Short mmCIF file of C-alpha atoms and ligand atoms in Angstrom, two decimals:
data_model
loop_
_atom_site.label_atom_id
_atom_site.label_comp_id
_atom_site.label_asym_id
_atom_site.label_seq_id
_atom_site.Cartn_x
_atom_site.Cartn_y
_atom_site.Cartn_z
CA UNK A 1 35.00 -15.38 -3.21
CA UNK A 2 34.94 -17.57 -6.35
CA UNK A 3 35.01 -20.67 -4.16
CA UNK A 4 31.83 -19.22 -1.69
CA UNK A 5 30.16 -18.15 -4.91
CA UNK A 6 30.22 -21.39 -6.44
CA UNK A 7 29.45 -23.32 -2.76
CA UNK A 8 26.55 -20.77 -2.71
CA UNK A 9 25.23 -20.13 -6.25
CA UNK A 10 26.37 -23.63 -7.74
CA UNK A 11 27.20 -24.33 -11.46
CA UNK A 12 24.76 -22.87 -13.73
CA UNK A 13 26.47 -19.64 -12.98
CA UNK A 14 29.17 -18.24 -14.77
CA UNK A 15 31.94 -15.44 -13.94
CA UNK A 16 33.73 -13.47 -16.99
CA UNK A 17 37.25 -14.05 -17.10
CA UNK A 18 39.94 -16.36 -16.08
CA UNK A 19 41.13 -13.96 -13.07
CA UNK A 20 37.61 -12.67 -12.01
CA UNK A 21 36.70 -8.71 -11.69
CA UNK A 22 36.09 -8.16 -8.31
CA UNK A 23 33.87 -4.41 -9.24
CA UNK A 24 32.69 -2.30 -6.06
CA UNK A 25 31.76 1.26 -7.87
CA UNK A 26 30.83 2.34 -11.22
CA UNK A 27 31.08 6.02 -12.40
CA UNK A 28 29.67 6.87 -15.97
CA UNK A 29 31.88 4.30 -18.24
CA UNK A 30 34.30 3.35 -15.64
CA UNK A 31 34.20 0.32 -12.95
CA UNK A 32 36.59 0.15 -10.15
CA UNK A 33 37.47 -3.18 -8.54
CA UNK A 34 38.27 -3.78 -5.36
CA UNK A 35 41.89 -2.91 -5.41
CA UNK A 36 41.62 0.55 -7.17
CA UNK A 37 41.78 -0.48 -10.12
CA UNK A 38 39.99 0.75 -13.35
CA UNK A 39 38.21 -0.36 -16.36
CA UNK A 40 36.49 1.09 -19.12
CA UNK A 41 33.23 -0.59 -19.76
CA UNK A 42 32.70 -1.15 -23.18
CA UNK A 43 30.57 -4.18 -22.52
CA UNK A 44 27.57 -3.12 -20.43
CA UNK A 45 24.35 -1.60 -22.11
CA UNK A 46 22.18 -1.74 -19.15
CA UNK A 47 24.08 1.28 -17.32
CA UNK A 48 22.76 2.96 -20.77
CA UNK A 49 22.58 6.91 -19.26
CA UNK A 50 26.34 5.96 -17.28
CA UNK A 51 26.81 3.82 -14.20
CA UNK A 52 25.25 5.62 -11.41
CA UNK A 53 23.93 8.49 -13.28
CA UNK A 54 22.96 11.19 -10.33
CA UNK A 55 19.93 12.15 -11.94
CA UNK A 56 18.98 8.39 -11.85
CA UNK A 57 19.95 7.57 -8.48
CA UNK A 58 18.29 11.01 -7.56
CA UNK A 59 14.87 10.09 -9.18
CA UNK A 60 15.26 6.40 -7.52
CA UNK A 61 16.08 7.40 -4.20
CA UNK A 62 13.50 10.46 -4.19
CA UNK A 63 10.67 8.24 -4.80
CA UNK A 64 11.67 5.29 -2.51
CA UNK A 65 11.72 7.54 0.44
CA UNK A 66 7.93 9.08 -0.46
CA UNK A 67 6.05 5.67 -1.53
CA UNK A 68 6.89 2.46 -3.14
CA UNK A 69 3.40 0.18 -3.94
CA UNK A 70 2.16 -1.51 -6.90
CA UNK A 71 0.30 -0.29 -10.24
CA UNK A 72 -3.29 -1.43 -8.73
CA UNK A 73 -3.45 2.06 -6.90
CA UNK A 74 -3.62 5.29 -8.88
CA UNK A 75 0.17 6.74 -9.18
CA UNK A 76 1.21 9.53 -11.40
CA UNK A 77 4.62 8.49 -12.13
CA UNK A 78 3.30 5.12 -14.02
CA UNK A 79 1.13 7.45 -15.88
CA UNK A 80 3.70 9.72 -17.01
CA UNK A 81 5.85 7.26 -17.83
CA UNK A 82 3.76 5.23 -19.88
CA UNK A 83 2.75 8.35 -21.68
CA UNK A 84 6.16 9.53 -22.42
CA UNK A 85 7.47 6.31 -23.34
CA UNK A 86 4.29 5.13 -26.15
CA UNK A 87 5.22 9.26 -27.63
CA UNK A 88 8.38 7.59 -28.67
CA UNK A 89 7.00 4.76 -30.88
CA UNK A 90 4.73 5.16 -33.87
CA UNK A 91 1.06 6.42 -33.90
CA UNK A 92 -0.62 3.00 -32.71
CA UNK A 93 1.78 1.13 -30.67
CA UNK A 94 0.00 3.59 -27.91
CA UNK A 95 -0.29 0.97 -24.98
CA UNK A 96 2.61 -0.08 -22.46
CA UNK A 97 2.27 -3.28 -19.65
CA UNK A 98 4.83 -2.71 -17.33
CA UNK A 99 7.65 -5.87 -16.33
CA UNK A 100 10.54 -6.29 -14.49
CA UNK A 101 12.50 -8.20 -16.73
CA UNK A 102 13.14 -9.10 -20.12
CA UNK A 103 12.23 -12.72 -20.20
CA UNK A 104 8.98 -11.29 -18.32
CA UNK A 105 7.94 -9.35 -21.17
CA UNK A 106 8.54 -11.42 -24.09
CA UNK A 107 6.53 -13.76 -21.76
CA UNK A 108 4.10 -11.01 -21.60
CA UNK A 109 4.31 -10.97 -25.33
CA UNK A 110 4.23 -14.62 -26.15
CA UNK A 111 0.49 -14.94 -24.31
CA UNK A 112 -0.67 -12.09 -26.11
CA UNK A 113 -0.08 -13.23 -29.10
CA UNK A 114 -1.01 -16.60 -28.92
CA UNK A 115 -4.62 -15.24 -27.35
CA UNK A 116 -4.86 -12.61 -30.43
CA UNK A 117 -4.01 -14.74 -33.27
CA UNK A 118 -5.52 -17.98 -31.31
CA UNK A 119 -2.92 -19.82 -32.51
CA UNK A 120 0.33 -21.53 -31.17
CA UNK A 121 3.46 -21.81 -33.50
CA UNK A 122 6.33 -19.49 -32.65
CA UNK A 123 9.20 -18.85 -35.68
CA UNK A 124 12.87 -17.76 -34.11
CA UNK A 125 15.96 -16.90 -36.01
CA UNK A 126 18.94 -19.29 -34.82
CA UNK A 127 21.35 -18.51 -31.94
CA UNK A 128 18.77 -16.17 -30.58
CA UNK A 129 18.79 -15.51 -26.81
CA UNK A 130 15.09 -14.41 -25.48
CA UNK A 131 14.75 -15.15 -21.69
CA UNK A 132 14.85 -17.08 -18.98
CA UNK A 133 11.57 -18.11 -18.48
CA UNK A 134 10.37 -21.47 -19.30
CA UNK A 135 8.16 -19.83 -22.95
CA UNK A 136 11.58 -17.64 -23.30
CA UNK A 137 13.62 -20.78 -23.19
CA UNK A 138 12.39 -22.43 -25.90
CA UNK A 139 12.66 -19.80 -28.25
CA UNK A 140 16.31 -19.27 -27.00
CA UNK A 141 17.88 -20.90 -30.12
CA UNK A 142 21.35 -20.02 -28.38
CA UNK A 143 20.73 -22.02 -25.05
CA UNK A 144 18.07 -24.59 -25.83
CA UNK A 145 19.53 -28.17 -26.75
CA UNK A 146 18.05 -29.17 -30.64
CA UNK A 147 16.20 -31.65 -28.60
CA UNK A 148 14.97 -29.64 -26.56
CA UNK A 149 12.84 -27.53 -28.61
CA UNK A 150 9.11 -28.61 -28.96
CA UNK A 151 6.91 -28.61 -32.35
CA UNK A 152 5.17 -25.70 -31.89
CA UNK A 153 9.05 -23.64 -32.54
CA UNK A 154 10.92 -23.51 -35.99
CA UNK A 155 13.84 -22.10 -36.72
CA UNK A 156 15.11 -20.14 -39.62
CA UNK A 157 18.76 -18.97 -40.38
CA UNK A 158 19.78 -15.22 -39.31
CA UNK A 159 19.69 -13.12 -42.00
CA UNK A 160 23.86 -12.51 -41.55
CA UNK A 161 24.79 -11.30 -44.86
CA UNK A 162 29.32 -11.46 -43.69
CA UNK A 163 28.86 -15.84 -42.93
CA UNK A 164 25.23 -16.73 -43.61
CA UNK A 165 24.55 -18.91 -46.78
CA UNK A 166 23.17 -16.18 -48.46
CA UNK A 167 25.04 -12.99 -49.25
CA UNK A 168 24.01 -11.27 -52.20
CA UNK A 169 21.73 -8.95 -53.45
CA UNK A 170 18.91 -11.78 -52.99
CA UNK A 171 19.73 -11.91 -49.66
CA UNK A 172 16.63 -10.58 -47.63
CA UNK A 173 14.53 -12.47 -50.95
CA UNK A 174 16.08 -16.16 -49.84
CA UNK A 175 16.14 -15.18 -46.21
CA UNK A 176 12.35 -14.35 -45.87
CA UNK A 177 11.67 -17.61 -47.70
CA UNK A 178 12.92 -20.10 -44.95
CA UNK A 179 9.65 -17.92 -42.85
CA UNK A 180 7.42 -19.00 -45.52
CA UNK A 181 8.96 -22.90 -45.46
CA UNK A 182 8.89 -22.74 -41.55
CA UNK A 183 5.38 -21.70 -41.42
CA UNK A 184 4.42 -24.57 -43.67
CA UNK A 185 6.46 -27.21 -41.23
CA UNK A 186 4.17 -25.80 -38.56
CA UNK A 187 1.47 -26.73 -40.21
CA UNK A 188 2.66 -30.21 -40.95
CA UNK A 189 3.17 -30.41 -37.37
CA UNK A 190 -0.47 -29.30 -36.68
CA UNK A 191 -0.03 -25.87 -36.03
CA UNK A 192 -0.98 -22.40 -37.08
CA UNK A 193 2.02 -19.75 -36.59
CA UNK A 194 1.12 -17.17 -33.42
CA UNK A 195 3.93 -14.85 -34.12
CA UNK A 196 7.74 -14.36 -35.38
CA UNK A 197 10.17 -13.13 -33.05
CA UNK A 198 13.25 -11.68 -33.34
CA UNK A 199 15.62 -9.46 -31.35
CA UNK A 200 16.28 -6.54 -34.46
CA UNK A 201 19.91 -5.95 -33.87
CA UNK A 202 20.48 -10.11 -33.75
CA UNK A 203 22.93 -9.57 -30.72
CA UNK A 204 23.70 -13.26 -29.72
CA UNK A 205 23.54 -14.18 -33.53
CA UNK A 206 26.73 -12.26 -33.86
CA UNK A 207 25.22 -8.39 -34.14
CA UNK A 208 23.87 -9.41 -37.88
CA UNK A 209 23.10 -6.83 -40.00
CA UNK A 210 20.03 -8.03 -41.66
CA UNK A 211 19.19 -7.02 -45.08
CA UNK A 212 17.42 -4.13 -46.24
CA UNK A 213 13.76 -5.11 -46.93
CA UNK A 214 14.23 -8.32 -44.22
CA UNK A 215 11.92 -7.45 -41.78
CA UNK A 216 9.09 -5.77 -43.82
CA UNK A 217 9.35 -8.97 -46.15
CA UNK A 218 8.60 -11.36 -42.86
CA UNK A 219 5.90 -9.16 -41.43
CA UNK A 220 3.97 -9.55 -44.47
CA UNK A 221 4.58 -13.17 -44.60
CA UNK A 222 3.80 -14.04 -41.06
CA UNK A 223 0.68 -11.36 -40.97
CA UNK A 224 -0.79 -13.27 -44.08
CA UNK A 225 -0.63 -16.94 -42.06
CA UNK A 226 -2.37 -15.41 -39.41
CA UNK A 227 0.59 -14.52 -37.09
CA UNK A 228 2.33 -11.58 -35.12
CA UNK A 229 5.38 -9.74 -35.68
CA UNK A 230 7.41 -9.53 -31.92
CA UNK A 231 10.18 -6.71 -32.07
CA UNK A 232 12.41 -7.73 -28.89
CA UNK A 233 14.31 -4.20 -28.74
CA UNK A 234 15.68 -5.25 -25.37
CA UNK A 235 19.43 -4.58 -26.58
CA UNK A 236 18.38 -2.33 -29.58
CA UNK A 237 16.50 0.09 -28.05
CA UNK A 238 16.22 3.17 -26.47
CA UNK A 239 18.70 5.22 -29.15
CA UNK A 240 21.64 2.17 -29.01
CA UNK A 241 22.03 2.07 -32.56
CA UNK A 242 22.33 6.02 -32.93
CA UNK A 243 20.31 5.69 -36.31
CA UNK A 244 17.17 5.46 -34.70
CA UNK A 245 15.40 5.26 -31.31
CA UNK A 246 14.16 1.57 -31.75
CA UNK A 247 15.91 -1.37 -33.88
CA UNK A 248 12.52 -2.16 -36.21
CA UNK A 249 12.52 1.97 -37.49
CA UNK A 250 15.39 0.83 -39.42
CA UNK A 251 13.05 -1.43 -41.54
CA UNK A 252 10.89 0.88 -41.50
CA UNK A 253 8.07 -1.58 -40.13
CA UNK A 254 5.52 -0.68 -37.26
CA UNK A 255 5.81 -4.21 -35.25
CA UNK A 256 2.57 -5.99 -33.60
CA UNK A 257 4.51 -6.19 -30.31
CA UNK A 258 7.68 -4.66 -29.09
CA UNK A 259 9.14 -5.43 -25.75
CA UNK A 260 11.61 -3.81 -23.73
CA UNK A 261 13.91 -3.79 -20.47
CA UNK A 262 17.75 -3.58 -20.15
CA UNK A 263 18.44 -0.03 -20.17
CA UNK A 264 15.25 0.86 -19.51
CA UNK A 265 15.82 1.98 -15.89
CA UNK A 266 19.42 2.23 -16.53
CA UNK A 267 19.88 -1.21 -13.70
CA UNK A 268 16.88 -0.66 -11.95
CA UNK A 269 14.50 -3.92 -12.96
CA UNK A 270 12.09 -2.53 -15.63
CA UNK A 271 11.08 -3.77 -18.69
CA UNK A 272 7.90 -3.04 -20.55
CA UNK A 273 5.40 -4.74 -23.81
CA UNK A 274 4.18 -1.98 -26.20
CA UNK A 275 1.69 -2.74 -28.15
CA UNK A 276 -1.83 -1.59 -30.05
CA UNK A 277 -4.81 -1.12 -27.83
CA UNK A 278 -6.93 -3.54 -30.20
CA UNK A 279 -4.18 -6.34 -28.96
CA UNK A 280 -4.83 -5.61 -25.33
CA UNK A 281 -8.26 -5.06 -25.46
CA UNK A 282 -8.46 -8.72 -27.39
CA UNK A 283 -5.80 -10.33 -24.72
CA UNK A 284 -7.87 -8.59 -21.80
CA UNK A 285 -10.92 -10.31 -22.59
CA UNK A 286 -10.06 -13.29 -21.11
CA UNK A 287 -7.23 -12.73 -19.50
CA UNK A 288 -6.27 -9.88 -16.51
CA UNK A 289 -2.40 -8.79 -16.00
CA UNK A 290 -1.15 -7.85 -12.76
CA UNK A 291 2.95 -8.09 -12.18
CA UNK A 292 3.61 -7.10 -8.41
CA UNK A 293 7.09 -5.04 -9.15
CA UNK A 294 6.31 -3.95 -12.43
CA UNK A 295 5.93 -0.14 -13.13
CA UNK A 296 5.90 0.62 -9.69
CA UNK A 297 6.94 3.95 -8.47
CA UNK A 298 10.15 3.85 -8.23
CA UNK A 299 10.65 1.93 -11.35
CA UNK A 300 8.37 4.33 -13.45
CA UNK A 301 11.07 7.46 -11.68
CA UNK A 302 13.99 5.71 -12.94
CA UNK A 303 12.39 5.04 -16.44
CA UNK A 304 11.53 8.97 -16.47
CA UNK A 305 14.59 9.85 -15.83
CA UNK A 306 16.29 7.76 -17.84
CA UNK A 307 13.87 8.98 -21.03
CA UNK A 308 14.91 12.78 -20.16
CA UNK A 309 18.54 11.72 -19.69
CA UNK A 310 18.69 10.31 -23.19
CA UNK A 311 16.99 13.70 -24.56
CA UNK A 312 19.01 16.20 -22.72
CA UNK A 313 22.52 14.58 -22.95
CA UNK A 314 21.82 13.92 -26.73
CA UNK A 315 22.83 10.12 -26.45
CA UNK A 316 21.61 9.25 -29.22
CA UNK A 317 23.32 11.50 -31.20
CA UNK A 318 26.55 10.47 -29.11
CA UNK A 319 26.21 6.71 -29.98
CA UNK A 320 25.79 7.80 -33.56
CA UNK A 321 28.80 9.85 -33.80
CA UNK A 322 31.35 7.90 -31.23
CA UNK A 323 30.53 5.29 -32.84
CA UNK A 324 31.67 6.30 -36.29
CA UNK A 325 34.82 7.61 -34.74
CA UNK A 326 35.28 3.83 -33.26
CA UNK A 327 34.45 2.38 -36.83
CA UNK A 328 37.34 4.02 -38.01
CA UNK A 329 39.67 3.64 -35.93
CA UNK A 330 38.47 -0.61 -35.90
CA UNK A 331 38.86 -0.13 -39.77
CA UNK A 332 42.08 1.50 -39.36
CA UNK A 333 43.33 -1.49 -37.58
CA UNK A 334 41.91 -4.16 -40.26
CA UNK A 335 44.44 -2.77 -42.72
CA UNK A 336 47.34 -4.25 -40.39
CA UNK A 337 45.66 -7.11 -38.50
CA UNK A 338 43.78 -9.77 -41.03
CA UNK A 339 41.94 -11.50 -38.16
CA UNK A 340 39.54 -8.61 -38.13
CA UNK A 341 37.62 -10.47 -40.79
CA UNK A 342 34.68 -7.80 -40.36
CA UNK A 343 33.12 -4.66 -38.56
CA UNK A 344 29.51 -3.92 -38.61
CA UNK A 345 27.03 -2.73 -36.72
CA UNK A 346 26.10 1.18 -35.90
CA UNK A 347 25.87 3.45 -32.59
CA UNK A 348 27.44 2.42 -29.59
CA UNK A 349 26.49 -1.40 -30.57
CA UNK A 350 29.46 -2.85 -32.60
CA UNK A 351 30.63 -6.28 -33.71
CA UNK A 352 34.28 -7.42 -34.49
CA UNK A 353 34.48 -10.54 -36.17
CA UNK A 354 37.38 -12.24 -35.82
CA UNK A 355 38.87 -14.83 -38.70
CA UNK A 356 41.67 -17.22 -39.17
CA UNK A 357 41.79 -16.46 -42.83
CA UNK A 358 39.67 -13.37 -44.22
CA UNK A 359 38.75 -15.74 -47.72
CA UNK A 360 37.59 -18.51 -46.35
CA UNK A 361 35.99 -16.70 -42.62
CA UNK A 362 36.75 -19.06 -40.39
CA UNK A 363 35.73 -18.11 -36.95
CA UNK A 364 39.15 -17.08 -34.67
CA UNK A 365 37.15 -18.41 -31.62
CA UNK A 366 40.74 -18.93 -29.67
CA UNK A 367 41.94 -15.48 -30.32
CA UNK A 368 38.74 -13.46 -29.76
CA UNK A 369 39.05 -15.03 -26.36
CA UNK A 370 42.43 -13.82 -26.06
CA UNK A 371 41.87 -10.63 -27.04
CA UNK A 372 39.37 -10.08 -24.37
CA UNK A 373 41.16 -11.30 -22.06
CA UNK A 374 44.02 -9.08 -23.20
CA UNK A 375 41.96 -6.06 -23.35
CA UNK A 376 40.71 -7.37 -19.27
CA UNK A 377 44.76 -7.29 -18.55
CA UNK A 378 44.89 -3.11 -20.22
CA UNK A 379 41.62 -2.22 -18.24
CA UNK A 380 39.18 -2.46 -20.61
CA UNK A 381 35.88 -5.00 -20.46
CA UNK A 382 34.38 -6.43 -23.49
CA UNK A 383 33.17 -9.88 -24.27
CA UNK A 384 32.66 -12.34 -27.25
CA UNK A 385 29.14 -13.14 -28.89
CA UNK A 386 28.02 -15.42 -31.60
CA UNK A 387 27.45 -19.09 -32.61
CA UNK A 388 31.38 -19.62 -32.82
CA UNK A 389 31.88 -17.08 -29.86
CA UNK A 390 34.59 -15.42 -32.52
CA UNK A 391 32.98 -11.86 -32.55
CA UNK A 392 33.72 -8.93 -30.12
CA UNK A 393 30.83 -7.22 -28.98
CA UNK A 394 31.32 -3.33 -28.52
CA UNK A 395 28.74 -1.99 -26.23
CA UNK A 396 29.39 0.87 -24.11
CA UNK A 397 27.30 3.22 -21.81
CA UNK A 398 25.89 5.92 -24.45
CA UNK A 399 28.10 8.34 -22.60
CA UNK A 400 31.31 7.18 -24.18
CA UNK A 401 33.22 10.19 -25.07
CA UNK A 402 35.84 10.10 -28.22
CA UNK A 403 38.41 10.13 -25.61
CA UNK A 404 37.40 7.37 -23.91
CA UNK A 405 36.98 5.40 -27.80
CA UNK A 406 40.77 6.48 -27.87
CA UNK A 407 41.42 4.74 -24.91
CA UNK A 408 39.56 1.62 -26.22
CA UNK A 409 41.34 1.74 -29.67
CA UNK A 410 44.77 1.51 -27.82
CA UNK A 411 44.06 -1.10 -25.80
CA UNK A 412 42.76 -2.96 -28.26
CA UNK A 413 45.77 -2.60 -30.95
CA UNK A 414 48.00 -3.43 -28.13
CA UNK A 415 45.74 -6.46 -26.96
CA UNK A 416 45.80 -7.71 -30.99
N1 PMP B 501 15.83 -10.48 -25.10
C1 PMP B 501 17.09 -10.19 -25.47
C2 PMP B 501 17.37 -9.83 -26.89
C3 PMP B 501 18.11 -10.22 -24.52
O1 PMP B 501 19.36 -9.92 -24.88
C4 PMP B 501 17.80 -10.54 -23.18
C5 PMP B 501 18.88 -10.56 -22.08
N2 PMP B 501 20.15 -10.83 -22.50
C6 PMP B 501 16.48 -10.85 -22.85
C7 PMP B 501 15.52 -10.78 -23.83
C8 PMP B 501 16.09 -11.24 -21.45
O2 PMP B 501 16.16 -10.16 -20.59
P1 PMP B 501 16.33 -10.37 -19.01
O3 PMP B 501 17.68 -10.94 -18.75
O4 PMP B 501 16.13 -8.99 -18.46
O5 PMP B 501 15.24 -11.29 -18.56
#
């Protein structure tokens, strides 16, 4: 298979692992490979509700048998779910455009707000990942060569208070500066700044906890040169962080623009730009959207029922309190391992930064890719993230039980 795969797909793929999972069914946090065996999937947030969740696969298949068409006929199921989905955000971000993907909606975004605020200069935070697309690339500070990046993009440094140059009290101060110094390199460059992005939990960054008072500071700053403020909740949202439903609420800060997809339809391709109906109705003067796949039918069934899934199961809640239980056991484990340099994050969205000396933090890049592969070898998936790929990410289906945290705790102290 891995030799067809690469004949077939060729070399900008990638597989996980050195031995390959070979997965042919998912149930709620487990994956079962070809041979029987099992894993617990503490990597994947797209399967947010649980792999295969029957209500999902109900709602999908339901609708698929009835109709399946586009959003330029009258449906109620877009309806509905663009209704129930805007009741979760604050008062004015009342108006959803439906996507299929991620990089499709910060696409989405991207035009908007360069038609709103007529303007052209993006700001990023570094080792950001935003899409695939070619708009999405460029502001992909993790994938995009230095060359690579055109004029109209700056850069400014992650707010990470654990590695990041600045780690005191001053922190979100000295961070919201480089915003105000980026916009002014725009305008050396000859142009005026159309929006800041930023994904709010900083997942390819390394799961940075800005802080407090970051993200309010910026939105002023960017709002006063004329510019948006772009929420990408694609890993953040929908409850992850147990705290709060979206990333930005933890600022509290009403964004311009949020975007959305992942676990949206819990696998099934949906993704989604929020927004304020004086954006649209700006953006739609000039400009008509139409996305064949997006919203359709189906889609907008598997949305609703992921939306009452989340509600009825309490997920939220679940992320919030199984992921305490895994914060202490992680902390637990610091006292007798010193690579675990640091553990942050909150909800079922968890970082594990690994060091070869906890004074001077220097990233354990070697081990953390041992240790995954370890954990692979005791049946449990995880990955690595960050600039110095030194961090384990901690992601889970929002189903994860305590039990199953148990589980992962073992395997991991073994795996260490
Ligand atoms: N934004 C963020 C923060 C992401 O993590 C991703 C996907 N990893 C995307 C956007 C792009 O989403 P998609 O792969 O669905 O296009």
């Amino acid at each position: 298979m891995i030799a067809r795969r690469q004949m077939l797909l060729g070399s900008a793929y990638r597989l996980f692992y050195e031995n390959p999972v070979h997965i042919v069914r998912g149930e709620d946090v487990w994956l079962y490979d070809a041979d029987g065996q099992k894993y617990l999937d503490m990597y994947n947030n797209v399967p947010h509700v649980g792999h295969c969740h029957p209500q999902v696969v109900a709602a999908i298949c339901d609708q698929v048998s009835t109709l399946n068409t586009h959003t330029r006929y009258l449906h109620e199921n877009v309806l509905a779910f663009a209704e129930q989905l805007t009741a979760k955000f604050p008062a004015d971000l009342d108006t959803a455009m439906f996507c299929c993907s991620g990089s499709e909606a910060n696409e989405l975004a991207l035009r908007i707000a360069s038609a709103v605020s007529g303007n052209k200069g993006l700001i990023v935070t570094d080792y950001a990942y935003h899409g695939n697309t070619r708009a999405t690339y460029e502001i992909s500070t993790s994938d995009i060569a230095a060359g690579e990046i055109p004029g109209y993009v700056v850069t400014v440094p992650a707010p990470d208070t654990y590695r990041g140059r600045y780690r005191g009290d001053d922190a979100a101060d000295r961070y919201a500066a480089h915003v105000v110094d980026a916009i002014e390199l725009l305008k050396q460059r000859g142009y005026k700044p159309a929006a800041f992005v930023v994904d709010t939990i900083m997942s390819s960054s390394g799961i940075v906890s800005p802080p407090p008072g970051y993200f309010h500071k910026v939105a002023g700053i960017i709002r006063r040169a004329g510019g948006l403020f772009i929420a990408d909740e694609v890993q953040p949202g929908f409850g992850r962080t147990g705290r709060n439903f979206w990333g930005f609420e933890a600022d509290d800060l009403v964004p311009d623009i949020v975007t959305l997809g992942k676990p949206m339809g819990n696998g099934h391709p949906l993704a989604a730009v929020v927004t304020r109906r004086d954006l649209i109705e700006s953006f739609g003067k000039n400009a008509q959207y139409f996305n064949t796949f997006g919203g359709n039918p189906v889609s907008s069934a598997a949305g609703l029922a992921v939306l009452d899934i989340i509600e009825r199961e309490n997920l939220q809640r679940n992320a919030l309190d199984v992921g305490k239980f895994i914060i202490d056991g992680l902390e637990r484990l610091a006292e007798n391992h010193d690579c675990i340099g640091d553990v942050r994050g909150s909800g079922l969205f968890l970082a594990v930064e690994l060091v070869m000396d906890r004074e001077a933090r220097t990233p354990a890049t070697e081990l953390a890719g041992q240790v995954v592969e370890n954990l692979r070898e005791r049946g449990v998936l995880t990955g690595t993230i960050g600039p110095d790929s030194n961090i384990l990410k901690v992601r889970s289906p929002m189903t994860l039980s305590t039990n199953d945290a148990e589980y992962f705790l073992a395997a991991l102290k073994d795996s260490l």
